[in-house]
JSON list of C-alpha atoms in Angstrom, two decimals:
[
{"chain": "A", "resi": 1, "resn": "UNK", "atom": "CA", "xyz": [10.36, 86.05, 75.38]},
{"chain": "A", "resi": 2, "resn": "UNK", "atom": "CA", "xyz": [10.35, 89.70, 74.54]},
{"chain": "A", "resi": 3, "resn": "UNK", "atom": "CA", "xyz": [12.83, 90.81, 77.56]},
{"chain": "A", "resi": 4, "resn": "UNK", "atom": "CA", "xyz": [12.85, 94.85, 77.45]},
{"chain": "A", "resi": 5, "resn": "UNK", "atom": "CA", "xyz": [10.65, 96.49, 75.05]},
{"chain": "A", "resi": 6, "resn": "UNK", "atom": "CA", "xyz": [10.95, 100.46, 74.40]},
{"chain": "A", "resi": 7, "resn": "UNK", "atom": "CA", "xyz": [8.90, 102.48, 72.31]},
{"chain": "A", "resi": 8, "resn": "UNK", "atom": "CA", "xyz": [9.26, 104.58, 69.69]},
{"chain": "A", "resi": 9, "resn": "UNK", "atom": "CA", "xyz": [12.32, 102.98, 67.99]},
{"chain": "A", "resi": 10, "resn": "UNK", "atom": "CA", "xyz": [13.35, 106.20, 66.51]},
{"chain": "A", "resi": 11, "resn": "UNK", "atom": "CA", "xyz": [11.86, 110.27, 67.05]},
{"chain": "A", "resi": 12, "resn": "UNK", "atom": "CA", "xyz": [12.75, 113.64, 65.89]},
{"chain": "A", "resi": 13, "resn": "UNK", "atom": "CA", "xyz": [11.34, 116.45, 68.25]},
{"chain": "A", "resi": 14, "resn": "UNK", "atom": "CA", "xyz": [11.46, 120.20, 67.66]},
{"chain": "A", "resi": 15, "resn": "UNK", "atom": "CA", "xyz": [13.01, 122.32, 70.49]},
{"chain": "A", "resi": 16, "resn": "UNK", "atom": "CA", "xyz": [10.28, 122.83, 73.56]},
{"chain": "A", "resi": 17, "resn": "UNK", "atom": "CA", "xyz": [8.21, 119.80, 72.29]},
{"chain": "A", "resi": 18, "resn": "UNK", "atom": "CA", "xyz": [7.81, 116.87, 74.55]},
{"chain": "A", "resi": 19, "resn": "UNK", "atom": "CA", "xyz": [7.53, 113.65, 74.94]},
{"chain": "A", "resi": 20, "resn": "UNK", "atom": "CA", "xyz": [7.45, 110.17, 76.92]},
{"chain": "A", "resi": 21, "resn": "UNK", "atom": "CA", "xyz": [9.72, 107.33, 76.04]},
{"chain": "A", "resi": 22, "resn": "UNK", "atom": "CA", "xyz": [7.75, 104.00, 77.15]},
{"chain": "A", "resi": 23, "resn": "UNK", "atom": "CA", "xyz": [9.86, 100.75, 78.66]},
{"chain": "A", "resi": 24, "resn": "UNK", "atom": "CA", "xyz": [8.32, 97.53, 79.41]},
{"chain": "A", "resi": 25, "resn": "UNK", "atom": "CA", "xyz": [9.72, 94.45, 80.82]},
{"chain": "A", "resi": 26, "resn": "UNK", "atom": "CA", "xyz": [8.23, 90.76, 81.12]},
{"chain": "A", "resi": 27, "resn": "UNK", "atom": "CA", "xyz": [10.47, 89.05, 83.24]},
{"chain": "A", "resi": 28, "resn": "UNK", "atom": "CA", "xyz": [9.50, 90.06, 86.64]},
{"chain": "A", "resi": 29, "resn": "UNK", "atom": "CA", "xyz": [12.24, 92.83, 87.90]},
{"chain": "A", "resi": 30, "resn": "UNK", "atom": "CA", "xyz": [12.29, 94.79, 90.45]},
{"chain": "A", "resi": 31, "resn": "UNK", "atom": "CA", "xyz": [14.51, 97.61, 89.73]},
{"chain": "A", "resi": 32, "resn": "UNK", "atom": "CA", "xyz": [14.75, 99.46, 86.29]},
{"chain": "A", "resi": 33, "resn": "UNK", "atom": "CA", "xyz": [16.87, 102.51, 84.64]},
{"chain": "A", "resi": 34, "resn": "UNK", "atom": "CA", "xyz": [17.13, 104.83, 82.24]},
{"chain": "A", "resi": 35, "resn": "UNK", "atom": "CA", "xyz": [20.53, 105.37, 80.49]},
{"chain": "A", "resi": 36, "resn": "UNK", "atom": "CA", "xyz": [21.54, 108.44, 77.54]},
{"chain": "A", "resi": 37, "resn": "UNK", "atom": "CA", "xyz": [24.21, 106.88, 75.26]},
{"chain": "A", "resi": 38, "resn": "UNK", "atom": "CA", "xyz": [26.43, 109.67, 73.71]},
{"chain": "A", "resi": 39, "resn": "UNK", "atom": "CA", "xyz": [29.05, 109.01, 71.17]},
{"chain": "A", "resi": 40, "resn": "UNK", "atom": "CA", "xyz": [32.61, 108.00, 73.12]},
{"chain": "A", "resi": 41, "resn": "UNK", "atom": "CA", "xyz": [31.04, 108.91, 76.54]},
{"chain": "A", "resi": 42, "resn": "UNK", "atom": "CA", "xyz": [29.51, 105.02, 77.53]},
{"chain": "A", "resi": 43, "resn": "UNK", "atom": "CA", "xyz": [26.36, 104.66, 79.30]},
{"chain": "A", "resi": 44, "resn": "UNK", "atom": "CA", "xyz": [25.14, 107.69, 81.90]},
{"chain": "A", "resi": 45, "resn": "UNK", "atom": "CA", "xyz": [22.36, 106.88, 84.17]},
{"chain": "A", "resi": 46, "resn": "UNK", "atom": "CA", "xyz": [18.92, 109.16, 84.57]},
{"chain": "A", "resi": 47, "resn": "UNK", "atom": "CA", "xyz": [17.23, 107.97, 86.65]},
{"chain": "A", "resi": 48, "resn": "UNK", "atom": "CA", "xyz": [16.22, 104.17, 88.13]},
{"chain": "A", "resi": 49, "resn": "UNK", "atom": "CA", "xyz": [13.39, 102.82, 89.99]},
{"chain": "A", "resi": 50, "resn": "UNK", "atom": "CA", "xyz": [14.98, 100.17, 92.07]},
{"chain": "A", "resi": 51, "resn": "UNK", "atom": "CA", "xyz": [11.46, 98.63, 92.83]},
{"chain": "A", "resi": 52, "resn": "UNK", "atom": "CA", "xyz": [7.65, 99.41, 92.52]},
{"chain": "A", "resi": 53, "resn": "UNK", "atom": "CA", "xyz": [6.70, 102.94, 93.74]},
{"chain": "A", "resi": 54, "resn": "UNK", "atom": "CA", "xyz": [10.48, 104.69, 94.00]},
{"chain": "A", "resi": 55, "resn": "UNK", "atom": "CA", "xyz": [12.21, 106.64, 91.75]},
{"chain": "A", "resi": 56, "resn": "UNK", "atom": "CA", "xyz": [16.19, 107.80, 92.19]},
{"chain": "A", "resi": 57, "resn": "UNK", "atom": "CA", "xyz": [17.91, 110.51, 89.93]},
{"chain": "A", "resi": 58, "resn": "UNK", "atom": "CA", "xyz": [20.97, 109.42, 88.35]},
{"chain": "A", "resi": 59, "resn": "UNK", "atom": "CA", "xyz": [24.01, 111.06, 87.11]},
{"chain": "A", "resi": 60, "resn": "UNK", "atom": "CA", "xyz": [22.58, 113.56, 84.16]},
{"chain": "A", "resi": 61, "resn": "UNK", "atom": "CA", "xyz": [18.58, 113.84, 85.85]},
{"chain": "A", "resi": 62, "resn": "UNK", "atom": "CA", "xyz": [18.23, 117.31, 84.80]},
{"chain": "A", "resi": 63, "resn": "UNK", "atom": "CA", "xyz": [15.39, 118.10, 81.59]},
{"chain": "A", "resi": 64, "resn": "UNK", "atom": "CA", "xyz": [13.81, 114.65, 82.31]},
{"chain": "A", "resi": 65, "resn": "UNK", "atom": "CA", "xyz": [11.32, 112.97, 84.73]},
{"chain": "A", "resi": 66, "resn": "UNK", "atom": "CA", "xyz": [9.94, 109.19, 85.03]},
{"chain": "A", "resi": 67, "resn": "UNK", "atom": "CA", "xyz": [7.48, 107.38, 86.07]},
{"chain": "A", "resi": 68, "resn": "UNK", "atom": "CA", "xyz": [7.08, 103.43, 87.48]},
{"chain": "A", "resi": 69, "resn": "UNK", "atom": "CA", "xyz": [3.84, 102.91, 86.54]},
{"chain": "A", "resi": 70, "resn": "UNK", "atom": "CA", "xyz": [3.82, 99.57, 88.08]},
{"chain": "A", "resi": 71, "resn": "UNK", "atom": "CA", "xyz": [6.31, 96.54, 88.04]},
{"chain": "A", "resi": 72, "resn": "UNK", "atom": "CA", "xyz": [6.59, 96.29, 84.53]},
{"chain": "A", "resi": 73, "resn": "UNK", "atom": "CA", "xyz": [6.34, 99.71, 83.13]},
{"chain": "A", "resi": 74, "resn": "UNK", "atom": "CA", "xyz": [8.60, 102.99, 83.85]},
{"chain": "A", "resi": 75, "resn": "UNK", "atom": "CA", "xyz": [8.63, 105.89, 81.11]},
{"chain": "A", "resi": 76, "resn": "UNK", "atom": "CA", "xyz": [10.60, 108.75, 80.52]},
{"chain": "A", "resi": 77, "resn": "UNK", "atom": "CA", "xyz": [9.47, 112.06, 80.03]},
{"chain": "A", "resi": 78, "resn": "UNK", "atom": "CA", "xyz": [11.11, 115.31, 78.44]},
{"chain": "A", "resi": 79, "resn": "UNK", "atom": "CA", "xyz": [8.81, 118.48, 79.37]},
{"chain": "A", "resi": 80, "resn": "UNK", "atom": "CA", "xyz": [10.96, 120.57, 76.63]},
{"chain": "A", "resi": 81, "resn": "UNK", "atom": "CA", "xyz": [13.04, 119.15, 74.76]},
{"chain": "A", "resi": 82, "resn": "UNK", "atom": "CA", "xyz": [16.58, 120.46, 73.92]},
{"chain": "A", "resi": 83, "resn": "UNK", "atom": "CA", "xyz": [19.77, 119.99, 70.99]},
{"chain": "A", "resi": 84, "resn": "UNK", "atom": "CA", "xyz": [21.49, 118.49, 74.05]},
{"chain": "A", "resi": 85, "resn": "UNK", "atom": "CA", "xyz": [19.13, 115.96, 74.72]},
{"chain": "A", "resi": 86, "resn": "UNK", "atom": "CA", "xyz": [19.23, 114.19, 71.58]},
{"chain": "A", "resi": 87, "resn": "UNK", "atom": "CA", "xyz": [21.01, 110.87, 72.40]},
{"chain": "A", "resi": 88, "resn": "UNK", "atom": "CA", "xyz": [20.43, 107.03, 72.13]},
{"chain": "A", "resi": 89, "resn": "UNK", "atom": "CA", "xyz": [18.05, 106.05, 75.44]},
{"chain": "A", "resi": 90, "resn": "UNK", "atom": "CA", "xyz": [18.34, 102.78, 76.60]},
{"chain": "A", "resi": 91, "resn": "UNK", "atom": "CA", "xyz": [16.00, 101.06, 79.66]},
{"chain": "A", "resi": 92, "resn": "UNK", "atom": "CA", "xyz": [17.18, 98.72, 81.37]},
{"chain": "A", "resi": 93, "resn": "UNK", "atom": "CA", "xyz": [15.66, 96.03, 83.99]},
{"chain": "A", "resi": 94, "resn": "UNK", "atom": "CA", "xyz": [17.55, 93.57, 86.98]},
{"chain": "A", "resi": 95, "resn": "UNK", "atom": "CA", "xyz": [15.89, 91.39, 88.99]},
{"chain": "A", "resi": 96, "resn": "UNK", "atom": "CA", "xyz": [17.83, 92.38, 92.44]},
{"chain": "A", "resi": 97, "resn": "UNK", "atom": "CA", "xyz": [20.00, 95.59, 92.58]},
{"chain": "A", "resi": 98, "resn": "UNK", "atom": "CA", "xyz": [23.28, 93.62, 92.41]},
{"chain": "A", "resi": 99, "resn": "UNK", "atom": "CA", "xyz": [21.96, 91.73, 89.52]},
{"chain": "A", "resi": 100, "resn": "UNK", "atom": "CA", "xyz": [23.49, 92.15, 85.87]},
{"chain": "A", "resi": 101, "resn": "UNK", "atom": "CA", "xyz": [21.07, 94.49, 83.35]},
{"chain": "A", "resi": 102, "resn": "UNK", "atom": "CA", "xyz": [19.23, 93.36, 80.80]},
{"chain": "A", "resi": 103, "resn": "UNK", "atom": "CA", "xyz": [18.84, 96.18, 78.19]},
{"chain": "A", "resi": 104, "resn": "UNK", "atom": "CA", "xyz": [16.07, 97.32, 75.27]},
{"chain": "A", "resi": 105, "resn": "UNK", "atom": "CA", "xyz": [17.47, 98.10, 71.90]},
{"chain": "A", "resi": 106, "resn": "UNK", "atom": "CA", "xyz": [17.12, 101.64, 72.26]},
{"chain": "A", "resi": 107, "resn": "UNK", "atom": "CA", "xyz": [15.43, 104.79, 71.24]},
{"chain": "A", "resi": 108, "resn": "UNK", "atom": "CA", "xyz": [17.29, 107.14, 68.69]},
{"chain": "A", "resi": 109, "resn": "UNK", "atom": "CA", "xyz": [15.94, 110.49, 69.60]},
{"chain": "A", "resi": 110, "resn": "UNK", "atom": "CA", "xyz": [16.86, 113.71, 67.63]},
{"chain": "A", "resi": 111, "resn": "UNK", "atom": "CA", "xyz": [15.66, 117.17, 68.58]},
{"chain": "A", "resi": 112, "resn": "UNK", "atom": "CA", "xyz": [16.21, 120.58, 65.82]},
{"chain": "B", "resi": 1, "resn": "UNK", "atom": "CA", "xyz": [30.87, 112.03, 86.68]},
{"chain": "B", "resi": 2, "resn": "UNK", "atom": "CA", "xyz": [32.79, 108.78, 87.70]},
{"chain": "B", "resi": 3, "resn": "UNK", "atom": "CA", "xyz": [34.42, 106.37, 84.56]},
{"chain": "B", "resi": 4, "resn": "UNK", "atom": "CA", "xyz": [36.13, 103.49, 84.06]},
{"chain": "B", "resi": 5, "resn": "UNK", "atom": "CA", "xyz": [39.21, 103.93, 81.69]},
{"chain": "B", "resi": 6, "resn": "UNK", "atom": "CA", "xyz": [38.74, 101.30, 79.16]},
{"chain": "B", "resi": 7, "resn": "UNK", "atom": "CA", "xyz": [41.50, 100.78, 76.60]},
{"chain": "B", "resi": 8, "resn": "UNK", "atom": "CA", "xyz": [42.23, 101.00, 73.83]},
{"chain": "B", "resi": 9, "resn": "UNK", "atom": "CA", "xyz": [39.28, 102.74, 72.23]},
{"chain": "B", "resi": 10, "resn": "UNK", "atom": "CA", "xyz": [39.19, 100.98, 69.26]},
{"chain": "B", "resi": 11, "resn": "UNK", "atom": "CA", "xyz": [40.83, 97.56, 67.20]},
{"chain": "B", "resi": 12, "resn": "UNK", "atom": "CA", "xyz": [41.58, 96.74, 64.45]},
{"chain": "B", "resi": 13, "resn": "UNK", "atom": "CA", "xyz": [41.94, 92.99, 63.78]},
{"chain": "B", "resi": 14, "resn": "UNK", "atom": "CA", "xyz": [42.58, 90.47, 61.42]},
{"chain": "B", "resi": 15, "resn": "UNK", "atom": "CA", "xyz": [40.08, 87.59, 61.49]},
{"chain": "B", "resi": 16, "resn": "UNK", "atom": "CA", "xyz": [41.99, 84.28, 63.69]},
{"chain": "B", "resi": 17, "resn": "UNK", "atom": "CA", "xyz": [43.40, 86.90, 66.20]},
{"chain": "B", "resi": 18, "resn": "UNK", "atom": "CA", "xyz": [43.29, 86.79, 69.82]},
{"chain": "B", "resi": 19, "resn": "UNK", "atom": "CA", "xyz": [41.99, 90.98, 71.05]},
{"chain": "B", "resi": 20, "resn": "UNK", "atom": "CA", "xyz": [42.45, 91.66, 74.62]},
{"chain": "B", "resi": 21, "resn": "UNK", "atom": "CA", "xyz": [41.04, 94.49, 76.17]},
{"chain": "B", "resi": 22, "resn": "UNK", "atom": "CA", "xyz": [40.71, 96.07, 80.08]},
{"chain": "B", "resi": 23, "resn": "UNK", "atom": "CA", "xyz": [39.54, 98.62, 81.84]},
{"chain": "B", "resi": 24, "resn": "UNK", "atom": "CA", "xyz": [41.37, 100.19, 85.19]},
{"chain": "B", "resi": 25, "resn": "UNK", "atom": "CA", "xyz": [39.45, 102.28, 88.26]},
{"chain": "B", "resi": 26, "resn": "UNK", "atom": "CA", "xyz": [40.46, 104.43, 91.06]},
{"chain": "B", "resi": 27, "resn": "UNK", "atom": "CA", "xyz": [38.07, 102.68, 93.18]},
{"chain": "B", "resi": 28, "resn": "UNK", "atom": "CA", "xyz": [37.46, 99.24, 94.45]},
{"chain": "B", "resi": 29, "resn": "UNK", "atom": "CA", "xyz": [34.59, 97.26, 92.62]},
{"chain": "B", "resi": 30, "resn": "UNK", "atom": "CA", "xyz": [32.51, 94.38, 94.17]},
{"chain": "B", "resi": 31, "resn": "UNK", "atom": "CA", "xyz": [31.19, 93.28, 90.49]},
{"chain": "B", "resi": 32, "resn": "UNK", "atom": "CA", "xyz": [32.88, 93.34, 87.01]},
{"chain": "B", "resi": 33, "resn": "UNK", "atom": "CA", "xyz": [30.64, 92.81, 83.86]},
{"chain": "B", "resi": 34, "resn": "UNK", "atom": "CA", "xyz": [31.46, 92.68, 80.35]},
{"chain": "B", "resi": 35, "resn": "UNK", "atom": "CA", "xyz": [28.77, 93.79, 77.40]},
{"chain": "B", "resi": 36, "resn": "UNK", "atom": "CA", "xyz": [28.66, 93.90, 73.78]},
{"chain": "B", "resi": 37, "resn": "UNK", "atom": "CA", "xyz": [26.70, 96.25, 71.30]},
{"chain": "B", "resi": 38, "resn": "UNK", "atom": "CA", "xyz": [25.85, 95.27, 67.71]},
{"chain": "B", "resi": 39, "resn": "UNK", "atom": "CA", "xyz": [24.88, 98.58, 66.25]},
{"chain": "B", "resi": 40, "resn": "UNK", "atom": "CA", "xyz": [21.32, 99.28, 66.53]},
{"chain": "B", "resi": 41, "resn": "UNK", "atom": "CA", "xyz": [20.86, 97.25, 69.51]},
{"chain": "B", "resi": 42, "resn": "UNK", "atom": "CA", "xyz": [21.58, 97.38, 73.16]},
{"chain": "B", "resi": 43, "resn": "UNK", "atom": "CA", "xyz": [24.68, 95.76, 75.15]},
{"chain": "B", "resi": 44, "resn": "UNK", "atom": "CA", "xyz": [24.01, 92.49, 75.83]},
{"chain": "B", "resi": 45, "resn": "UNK", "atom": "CA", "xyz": [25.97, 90.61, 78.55]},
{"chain": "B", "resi": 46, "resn": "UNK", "atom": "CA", "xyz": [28.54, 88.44, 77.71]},
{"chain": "B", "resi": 47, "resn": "UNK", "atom": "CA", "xyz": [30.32, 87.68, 81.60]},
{"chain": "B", "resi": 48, "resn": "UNK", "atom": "CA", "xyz": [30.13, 88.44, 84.96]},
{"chain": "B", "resi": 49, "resn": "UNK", "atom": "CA", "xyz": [32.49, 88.52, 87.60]},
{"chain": "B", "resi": 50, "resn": "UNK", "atom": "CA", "xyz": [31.39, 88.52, 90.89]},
{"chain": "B", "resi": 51, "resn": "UNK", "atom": "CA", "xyz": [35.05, 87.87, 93.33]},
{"chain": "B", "resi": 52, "resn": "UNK", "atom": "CA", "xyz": [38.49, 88.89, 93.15]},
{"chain": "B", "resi": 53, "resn": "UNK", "atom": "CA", "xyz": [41.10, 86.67, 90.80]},
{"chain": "B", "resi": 54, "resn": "UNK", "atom": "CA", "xyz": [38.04, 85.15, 89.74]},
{"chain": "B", "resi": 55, "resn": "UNK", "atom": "CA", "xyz": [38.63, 83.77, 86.21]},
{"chain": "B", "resi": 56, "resn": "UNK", "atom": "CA", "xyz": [35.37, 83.07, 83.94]},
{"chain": "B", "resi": 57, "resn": "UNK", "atom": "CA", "xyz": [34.86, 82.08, 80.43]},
{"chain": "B", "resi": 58, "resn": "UNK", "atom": "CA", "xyz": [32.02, 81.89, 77.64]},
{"chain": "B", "resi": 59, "resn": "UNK", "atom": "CA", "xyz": [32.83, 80.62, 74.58]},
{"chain": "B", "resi": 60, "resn": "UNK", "atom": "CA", "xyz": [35.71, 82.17, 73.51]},
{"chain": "B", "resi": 61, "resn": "UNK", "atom": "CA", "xyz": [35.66, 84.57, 75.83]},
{"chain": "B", "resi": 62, "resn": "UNK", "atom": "CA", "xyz": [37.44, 84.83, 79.19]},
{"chain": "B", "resi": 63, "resn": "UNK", "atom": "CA", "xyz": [37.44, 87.63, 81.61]},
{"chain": "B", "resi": 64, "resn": "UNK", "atom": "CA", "xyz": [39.19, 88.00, 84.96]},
{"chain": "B", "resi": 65, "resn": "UNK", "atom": "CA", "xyz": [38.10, 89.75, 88.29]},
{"chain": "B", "resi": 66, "resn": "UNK", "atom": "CA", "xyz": [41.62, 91.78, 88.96]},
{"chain": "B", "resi": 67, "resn": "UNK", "atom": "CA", "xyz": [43.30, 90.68, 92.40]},
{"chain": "B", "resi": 68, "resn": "UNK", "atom": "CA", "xyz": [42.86, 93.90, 93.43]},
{"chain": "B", "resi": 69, "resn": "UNK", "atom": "CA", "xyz": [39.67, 94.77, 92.71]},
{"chain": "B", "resi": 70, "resn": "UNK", "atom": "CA", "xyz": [40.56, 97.99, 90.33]},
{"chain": "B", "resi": 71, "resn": "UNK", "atom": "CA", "xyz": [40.71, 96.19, 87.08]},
{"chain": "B", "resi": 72, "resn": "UNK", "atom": "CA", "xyz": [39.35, 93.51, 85.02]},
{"chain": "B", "resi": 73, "resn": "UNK", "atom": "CA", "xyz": [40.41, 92.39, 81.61]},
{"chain": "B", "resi": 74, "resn": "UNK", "atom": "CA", "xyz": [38.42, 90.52, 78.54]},
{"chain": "B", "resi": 75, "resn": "UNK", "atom": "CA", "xyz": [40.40, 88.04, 75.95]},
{"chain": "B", "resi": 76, "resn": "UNK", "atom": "CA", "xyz": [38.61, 86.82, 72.82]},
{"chain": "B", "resi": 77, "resn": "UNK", "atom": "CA", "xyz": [40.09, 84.45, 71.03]},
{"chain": "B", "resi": 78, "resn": "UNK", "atom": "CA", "xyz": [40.06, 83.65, 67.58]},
{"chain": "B", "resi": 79, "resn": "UNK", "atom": "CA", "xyz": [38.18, 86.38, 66.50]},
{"chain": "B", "resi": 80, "resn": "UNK", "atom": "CA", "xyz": [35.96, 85.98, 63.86]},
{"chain": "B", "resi": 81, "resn": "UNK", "atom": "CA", "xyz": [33.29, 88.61, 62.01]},
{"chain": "B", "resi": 82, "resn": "UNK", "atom": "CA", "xyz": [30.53, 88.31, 64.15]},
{"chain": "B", "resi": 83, "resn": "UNK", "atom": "CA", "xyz": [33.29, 89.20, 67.40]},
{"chain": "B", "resi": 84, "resn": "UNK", "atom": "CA", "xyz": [32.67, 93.19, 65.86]},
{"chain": "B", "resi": 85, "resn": "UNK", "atom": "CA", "xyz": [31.37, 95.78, 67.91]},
{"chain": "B", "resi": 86, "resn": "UNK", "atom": "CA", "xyz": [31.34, 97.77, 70.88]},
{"chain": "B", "resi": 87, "resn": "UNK", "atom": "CA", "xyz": [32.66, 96.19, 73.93]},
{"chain": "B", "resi": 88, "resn": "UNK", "atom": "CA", "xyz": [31.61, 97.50, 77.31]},
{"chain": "B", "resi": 89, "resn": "UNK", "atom": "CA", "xyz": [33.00, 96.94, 80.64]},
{"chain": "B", "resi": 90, "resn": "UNK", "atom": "CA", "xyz": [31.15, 98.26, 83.88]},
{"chain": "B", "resi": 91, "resn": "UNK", "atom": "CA", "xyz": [31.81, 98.09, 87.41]},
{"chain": "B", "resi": 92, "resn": "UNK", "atom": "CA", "xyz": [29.76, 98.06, 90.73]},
{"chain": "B", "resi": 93, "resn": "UNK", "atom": "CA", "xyz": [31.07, 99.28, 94.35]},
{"chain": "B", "resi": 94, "resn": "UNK", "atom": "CA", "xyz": [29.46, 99.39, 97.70]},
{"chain": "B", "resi": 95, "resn": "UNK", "atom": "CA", "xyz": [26.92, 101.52, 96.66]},
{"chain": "B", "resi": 96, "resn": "UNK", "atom": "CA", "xyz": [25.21, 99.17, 93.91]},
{"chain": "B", "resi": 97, "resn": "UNK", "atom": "CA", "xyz": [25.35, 101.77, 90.94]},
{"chain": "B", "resi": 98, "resn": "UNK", "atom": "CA", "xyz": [26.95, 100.46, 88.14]},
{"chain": "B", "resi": 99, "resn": "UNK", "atom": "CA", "xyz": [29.69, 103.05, 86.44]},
{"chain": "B", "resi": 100, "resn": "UNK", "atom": "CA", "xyz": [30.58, 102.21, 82.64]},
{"chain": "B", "resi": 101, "resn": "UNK", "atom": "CA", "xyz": [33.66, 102.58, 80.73]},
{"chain": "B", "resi": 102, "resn": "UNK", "atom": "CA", "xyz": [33.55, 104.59, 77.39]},
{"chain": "B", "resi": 103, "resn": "UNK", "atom": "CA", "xyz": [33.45, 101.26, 75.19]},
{"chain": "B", "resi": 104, "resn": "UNK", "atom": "CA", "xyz": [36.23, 99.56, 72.48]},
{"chain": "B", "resi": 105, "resn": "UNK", "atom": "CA", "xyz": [35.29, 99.20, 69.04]},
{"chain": "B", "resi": 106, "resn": "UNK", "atom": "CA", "xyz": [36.80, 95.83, 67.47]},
{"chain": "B", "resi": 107, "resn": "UNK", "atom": "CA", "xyz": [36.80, 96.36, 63.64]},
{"chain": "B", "resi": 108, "resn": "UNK", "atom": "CA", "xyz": [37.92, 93.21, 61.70]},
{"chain": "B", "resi": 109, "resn": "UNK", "atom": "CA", "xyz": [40.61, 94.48, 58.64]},
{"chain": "B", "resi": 110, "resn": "UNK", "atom": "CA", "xyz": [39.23, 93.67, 55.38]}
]
């Protein structure tokens, strides 16, 4: 049972380059997020999809956009990429909005 | 934006100890969760807490739902190697969002 699956484990962009971090999930939730992990600061949200075909911004939106492709999927995109986005990115899927997350192990992004 | 205070930041314990750990909000919470974080991985949950005074445990784990709805706490007891990481507490009001606390690293003393 694979859970939350994100893709690329690990990516180094150049300032202005961009890019789309992919989630999946296999266990049939609704609602999904996107969290930035920044050393001593916890999790901040960017934006959740709490089910098929909406899309909320979060607490630090700004320099990204997502998609919910359909149940499973919702990706996160960076049209230019900035020093202050590099961060840890975690997705995260619940079954019902009052429902505990389940999280994927991350993607370690770096940008010069 | 909005964060729990979680204390202390960090531990540093000798294997056999019992760690305690809380976190304290301004607001009133409907829902108290507790995650860990083995490095290079995401939080994983350990407990939730769903009703005030509510008292839950996992293992060696217990967490309590504060009485008034503005704090939880997490015990481990008997810590052992595998207890290290980054503990997590997060909290859910009225409006569903969940709002995070900054984390406490446990660190077992050589």
């Amino acid at each position: 049972n694979a859970g939350v699956t994100q893709t690329p484990k690990f990516q180094v962009l150049k300032t202005g380059q961009s890019m789309t971090l992919q989630c999946a999930q296999d266990m049939n939730h609704n609602s999904m997020y996107w969290y930035r992990q920044d050393p001593g600061m916890g999790l901040r949200l960017i934006y959740y999809s709490a089910s098929e075909g909406t899309t909320d911004k979060g607490e630090v939106p700004n320099g990204y956009n997502v998609s919910r492709l359909n149940k499973r999927e919702f990706s996160l995109r960076l049209e230019s990429a900035a020093p202050s986005q590099t961060s840890v990115y975690f997705c995260a899927s619940s079954g019902e909005k009052y429902s505990p997350l389940h999280f994927g192990n991350g993607t370690r992004l770096t940008v010069t | 934006g909005q964060q729990l205070n979680q204390s202390p930041q960090s531990m540093f314990i000798q294997e056999g100890e019992d760690v305690s750990m809380n976190c304290t909000s301004s607001s009133i919470f409907n829902t108290w969760l507790w995650y860990k974080q083995d490095p290079g991985e995401g939080p994983v949950l350990l407990i939730a807490l769903y009703k005030a005074g509510e008292l839950t445990s996992n293992g060696r784990l217990t967490a309590q739902f504060g009485i008034t709805r503005k704090d939880s706490f997490l015990n481990i007891s008997a810590s052992i190697p595998s207890d290290v990481g980054i503990y997590f507490c997060a909290g859910r009001g009225g409006n569903y969002q969940l709002i995070w606390g900054a984390g406490t690293k446990l660190i077992i003393k050589p």
